[in-house]
Short mmCIF file of C-alpha atoms in Angstrom, two decimals:
data_model
loop_
_atom_site.label_atom_id
_atom_site.label_comp_id
_atom_site.label_asym_id
_atom_site.label_seq_id
_atom_site.Cartn_x
_atom_site.Cartn_y
_atom_site.Cartn_z
CA ASP A 1 1.30 62.57 -45.04
CA ALA A 2 -2.17 61.41 -45.98
CA LYS A 3 -4.07 63.87 -48.14
CA THR A 4 -7.46 63.06 -46.67
CA THR A 5 -9.47 63.86 -43.54
CA GLN A 6 -11.98 61.40 -42.14
CA PRO A 7 -13.95 61.24 -38.89
CA THR A 8 -12.31 59.02 -36.33
CA SER A 9 -15.34 56.84 -35.74
CA MET A 10 -18.95 56.31 -36.76
CA ASP A 11 -21.79 54.10 -35.63
CA CYS A 12 -24.48 52.54 -37.78
CA ALA A 13 -27.46 50.31 -37.09
CA GLU A 14 -27.59 47.02 -38.93
CA GLY A 15 -29.67 47.24 -42.10
CA ARG A 16 -29.29 51.00 -42.39
CA ALA A 17 -27.13 52.84 -44.87
CA ALA A 18 -23.68 53.83 -43.68
CA ASN A 19 -22.42 57.10 -45.16
CA LEU A 20 -18.71 57.66 -44.61
CA PRO A 21 -17.40 61.14 -45.52
CA CYS A 22 -13.93 62.09 -46.66
CA ASN A 23 -12.37 65.47 -47.33
CA HIS A 24 -9.60 65.76 -49.90
CA SER A 25 -9.47 69.47 -50.65
CA THR A 26 -5.95 69.37 -52.15
CA ILE A 27 -6.65 66.62 -54.67
CA SER A 28 -5.01 67.08 -58.05
CA GLY A 29 -6.73 66.65 -61.39
CA ASN A 30 -5.12 63.30 -62.14
CA GLU A 31 -5.56 61.76 -58.69
CA TYR A 32 -8.12 59.10 -57.95
CA VAL A 33 -10.11 58.56 -54.76
CA TYR A 34 -9.81 55.03 -53.40
CA TRP A 35 -11.60 53.35 -50.54
CA TYR A 36 -10.27 50.32 -48.70
CA ARG A 37 -11.33 48.72 -45.48
CA GLN A 38 -9.50 46.63 -42.93
CA ILE A 39 -11.19 44.15 -40.70
CA HIS A 40 -9.27 43.45 -37.52
CA SER A 41 -5.96 41.64 -38.08
CA GLN A 42 -6.49 41.19 -41.82
CA GLY A 43 -5.03 42.83 -44.90
CA PRO A 44 -6.91 45.79 -46.41
CA GLN A 45 -9.73 44.99 -48.82
CA TYR A 46 -10.41 47.09 -51.91
CA ILE A 47 -13.90 48.58 -52.00
CA ILE A 48 -14.20 51.10 -54.81
CA HIS A 49 -12.42 53.95 -56.55
CA GLY A 50 -13.32 56.91 -58.77
CA LEU A 51 -11.96 59.95 -60.54
CA LYS A 52 -14.85 62.37 -60.85
CA ASN A 53 -17.98 60.43 -61.68
CA ASN A 54 -20.03 58.60 -59.09
CA GLU A 55 -19.33 54.89 -59.01
CA THR A 56 -21.25 51.86 -57.81
CA ASN A 57 -20.33 48.22 -57.44
CA GLU A 58 -21.65 45.24 -55.53
CA MET A 59 -20.12 46.47 -52.29
CA ALA A 60 -20.75 50.20 -52.20
CA SER A 61 -21.38 53.49 -53.94
CA LEU A 62 -18.93 56.37 -54.17
CA ILE A 63 -20.26 59.89 -54.47
CA ILE A 64 -17.68 62.54 -55.44
CA THR A 65 -18.60 66.23 -55.27
CA GLU A 66 -18.39 68.25 -58.44
CA ASP A 67 -15.33 70.17 -57.20
CA ARG A 68 -13.78 66.82 -56.16
CA LYS A 69 -12.84 68.19 -52.76
CA SER A 70 -14.84 65.60 -50.87
CA SER A 71 -16.51 62.26 -51.31
CA THR A 72 -18.84 59.88 -49.51
CA LEU A 73 -18.72 56.11 -49.40
CA ILE A 74 -22.15 54.57 -49.03
CA LEU A 75 -22.77 51.06 -47.78
CA PRO A 76 -26.47 50.72 -48.62
CA HIS A 77 -27.43 48.07 -46.07
CA ALA A 78 -24.78 47.72 -43.40
CA THR A 79 -24.30 44.36 -41.72
CA LEU A 80 -22.30 43.35 -38.67
CA ARG A 81 -19.57 42.08 -41.00
CA ASP A 82 -19.07 45.63 -42.28
CA THR A 83 -17.56 46.64 -38.94
CA ALA A 84 -14.03 47.70 -39.92
CA VAL A 85 -11.66 50.62 -40.37
CA TYR A 86 -12.41 52.41 -43.64
CA TYR A 87 -9.65 54.27 -45.41
CA CYS A 88 -10.16 57.01 -47.98
CA ILE A 89 -7.00 57.46 -50.05
CA VAL A 90 -6.08 59.88 -52.79
CA ARG A 91 -3.55 58.52 -55.22
CA GLY A 92 -1.96 59.37 -58.52
CA ALA A 93 -1.32 56.81 -61.23
CA GLY A 94 1.35 54.27 -60.38
CA THR A 95 2.05 55.50 -56.88
CA ALA A 96 1.71 53.51 -53.67
CA LEU A 97 -1.33 53.76 -51.45
CA ILE A 98 -0.60 55.94 -48.43
CA PHE A 99 -2.92 55.24 -45.53
CA GLY A 100 -4.23 57.80 -43.08
CA LYS A 101 -5.97 56.98 -39.83
CA GLY A 102 -9.30 56.06 -41.40
CA THR A 103 -12.77 55.84 -39.89
CA THR A 104 -13.69 53.05 -37.52
CA LEU A 105 -17.22 52.01 -38.44
CA SER A 106 -19.12 50.06 -35.82
CA VAL A 107 -22.29 48.34 -36.98
CA SER A 108 -24.58 47.15 -34.24
CA SER A 109 -27.79 45.14 -34.16
CA GLY B 1 -10.33 38.45 -58.31
CA ALA B 2 -6.61 38.95 -57.80
CA VAL B 3 -5.28 37.00 -54.84
CA VAL B 4 -2.15 37.74 -52.83
CA SER B 5 -0.81 35.29 -50.28
CA GLN B 6 1.75 35.66 -47.52
CA HIS B 7 3.78 33.07 -45.72
CA PRO B 8 4.00 32.55 -42.85
CA SER B 9 0.83 34.03 -41.37
CA TRP B 10 2.56 34.38 -38.04
CA VAL B 11 6.09 33.82 -36.77
CA ILE B 12 7.88 34.04 -33.45
CA CYS B 13 11.64 34.46 -33.46
CA LYS B 14 14.35 35.21 -30.96
CA SER B 15 16.08 38.55 -30.76
CA GLY B 16 19.10 38.72 -33.06
CA THR B 17 17.85 36.21 -35.60
CA SER B 18 16.57 36.90 -39.10
CA VAL B 19 13.17 36.05 -40.48
CA LYS B 20 11.92 35.91 -44.06
CA ILE B 21 8.37 36.68 -45.16
CA GLU B 22 7.12 35.69 -48.60
CA CYS B 23 4.51 37.50 -50.66
CA ARG B 24 3.04 35.84 -53.74
CA SER B 25 0.57 36.98 -56.35
CA LEU B 26 -1.32 33.78 -57.10
CA ASP B 27 -3.23 34.49 -60.30
CA PHE B 28 -1.61 37.53 -61.82
CA GLN B 29 1.77 39.03 -62.58
CA ALA B 30 2.85 41.88 -60.36
CA THR B 31 5.54 44.18 -61.65
CA THR B 32 5.42 46.16 -58.43
CA MET B 33 5.00 45.00 -54.86
CA PHE B 34 4.77 47.08 -51.72
CA TRP B 35 5.58 46.26 -48.11
CA TYR B 36 3.75 47.87 -45.20
CA ARG B 37 4.07 47.63 -41.45
CA GLN B 38 1.30 48.16 -38.94
CA PHE B 39 1.74 48.57 -35.19
CA PRO B 40 -1.20 47.94 -32.83
CA LYS B 41 -3.99 50.51 -33.16
CA GLN B 42 -2.10 52.38 -35.86
CA SER B 43 -2.50 52.70 -39.58
CA LEU B 44 -0.45 50.96 -42.25
CA MET B 45 2.91 52.54 -42.94
CA LEU B 46 4.61 52.07 -46.29
CA MET B 47 8.08 50.59 -45.84
CA ALA B 48 9.28 49.98 -49.36
CA THR B 49 8.38 49.57 -53.00
CA SER B 50 9.93 46.84 -55.09
CA ASN B 51 9.91 46.41 -58.83
CA GLU B 52 10.69 43.05 -60.37
CA GLY B 53 14.34 42.71 -61.24
CA SER B 54 15.52 45.95 -59.66
CA LYS B 55 16.47 47.26 -56.23
CA ALA B 56 13.73 48.16 -53.82
CA THR B 57 13.10 51.75 -52.79
CA HIS B 58 12.82 52.12 -49.04
CA GLU B 59 10.88 54.94 -47.43
CA GLN B 60 12.66 57.51 -45.33
CA GLY B 61 13.49 56.11 -41.93
CA VAL B 62 13.34 52.47 -43.04
CA GLU B 63 16.80 50.88 -43.01
CA LYS B 64 17.42 49.07 -46.26
CA ASP B 65 20.10 46.82 -44.75
CA LYS B 66 17.80 45.77 -41.96
CA PHE B 67 14.72 45.18 -44.08
CA LEU B 68 16.01 43.34 -47.13
CA ILE B 69 13.65 43.03 -50.06
CA ASN B 70 14.01 40.73 -53.02
CA HIS B 71 11.62 40.74 -55.98
CA ALA B 72 13.14 38.12 -58.23
CA SER B 73 10.04 37.16 -60.18
CA LEU B 74 6.72 38.63 -61.25
CA THR B 75 4.90 36.60 -58.62
CA LEU B 76 7.19 36.60 -55.62
CA SER B 77 8.68 39.20 -53.30
CA THR B 78 10.39 38.50 -50.00
CA LEU B 79 11.03 40.68 -46.98
CA THR B 80 13.83 39.63 -44.64
CA VAL B 81 14.02 41.27 -41.25
CA THR B 82 17.66 40.93 -40.25
CA SER B 83 18.86 40.86 -36.65
CA ALA B 84 15.32 41.26 -35.41
CA HIS B 85 14.63 43.02 -32.12
CA PRO B 86 11.45 43.22 -30.02
CA GLU B 87 10.66 46.64 -31.47
CA ASP B 88 10.38 44.99 -34.91
CA SER B 89 7.38 43.04 -33.66
CA SER B 90 4.55 44.15 -35.91
CA PHE B 91 2.01 43.15 -38.55
CA TYR B 92 3.70 43.08 -41.96
CA ILE B 93 1.47 43.34 -45.02
CA CYS B 94 2.43 43.09 -48.65
CA SER B 95 0.56 44.41 -51.64
CA ALA B 96 0.88 43.71 -55.34
CA LYS B 97 -0.03 45.86 -58.29
CA LEU B 98 -1.16 44.46 -61.60
CA ALA B 99 1.18 45.07 -64.48
CA GLU B 100 -1.71 46.87 -66.18
CA GLY B 101 -3.85 49.17 -64.10
CA TYR B 102 -3.66 50.94 -60.77
CA GLU B 103 -5.28 48.57 -58.30
CA GLN B 104 -3.28 47.23 -55.39
CA TYR B 105 -4.26 43.91 -53.86
CA PHE B 106 -3.23 43.10 -50.33
CA GLY B 107 -2.06 39.94 -48.68
CA PRO B 108 -3.52 38.73 -45.38
CA GLY B 109 -0.52 39.91 -43.38
CA THR B 110 2.19 38.27 -41.28
CA ARG B 111 2.35 38.83 -37.56
CA LEU B 112 5.94 38.90 -36.34
CA THR B 113 6.74 38.58 -32.67
CA VAL B 114 10.36 38.94 -31.57
CA THR B 115 11.13 37.67 -28.09
#
């Protein structure tokens, strides 16, 4: 079973920041938080991952709470092409990614 | 970045026949590859994990003799669906892990339709 809880769906206006929450209250000390997204009928795309520090790359920012029980993925300026299912996954080193149901993000103009 | 390809991108086969799907890591060596299946409006489900040169490990409920996996090289893994039936119709996605590091890179998927 997936170790994370995400809202089923979210809406965001184009150009605004999209903040996608994820709860992972049972995360272990050596497990990372990964975010992937899947655009319809394509393979999942890696977005970002982190252990305990906040992370930022060209796609997004990842904010992890100090107790590591939850995190937020931030897309700073959402575009229509960001409409996708976003998966928050907790994973230990060397193990396979196990997908939950994810959050369907709909970006509209 | 690391690129994973799959072939074919879509395939239609008749019930009772077998179909092979290839997964290739194009610009890196993958010691471990994963196979997932995704039914419409559902999430990805892990089917099996394969390590180069050894037998694949199938997840509980996934028949190893029906879903044959071969990982003969560091850049190629194949999934063969034997004696396919309409209920095997699905989106099959492979993923490859770098020999060093934790990241998994996904292929574009193969849509299988069994008639």
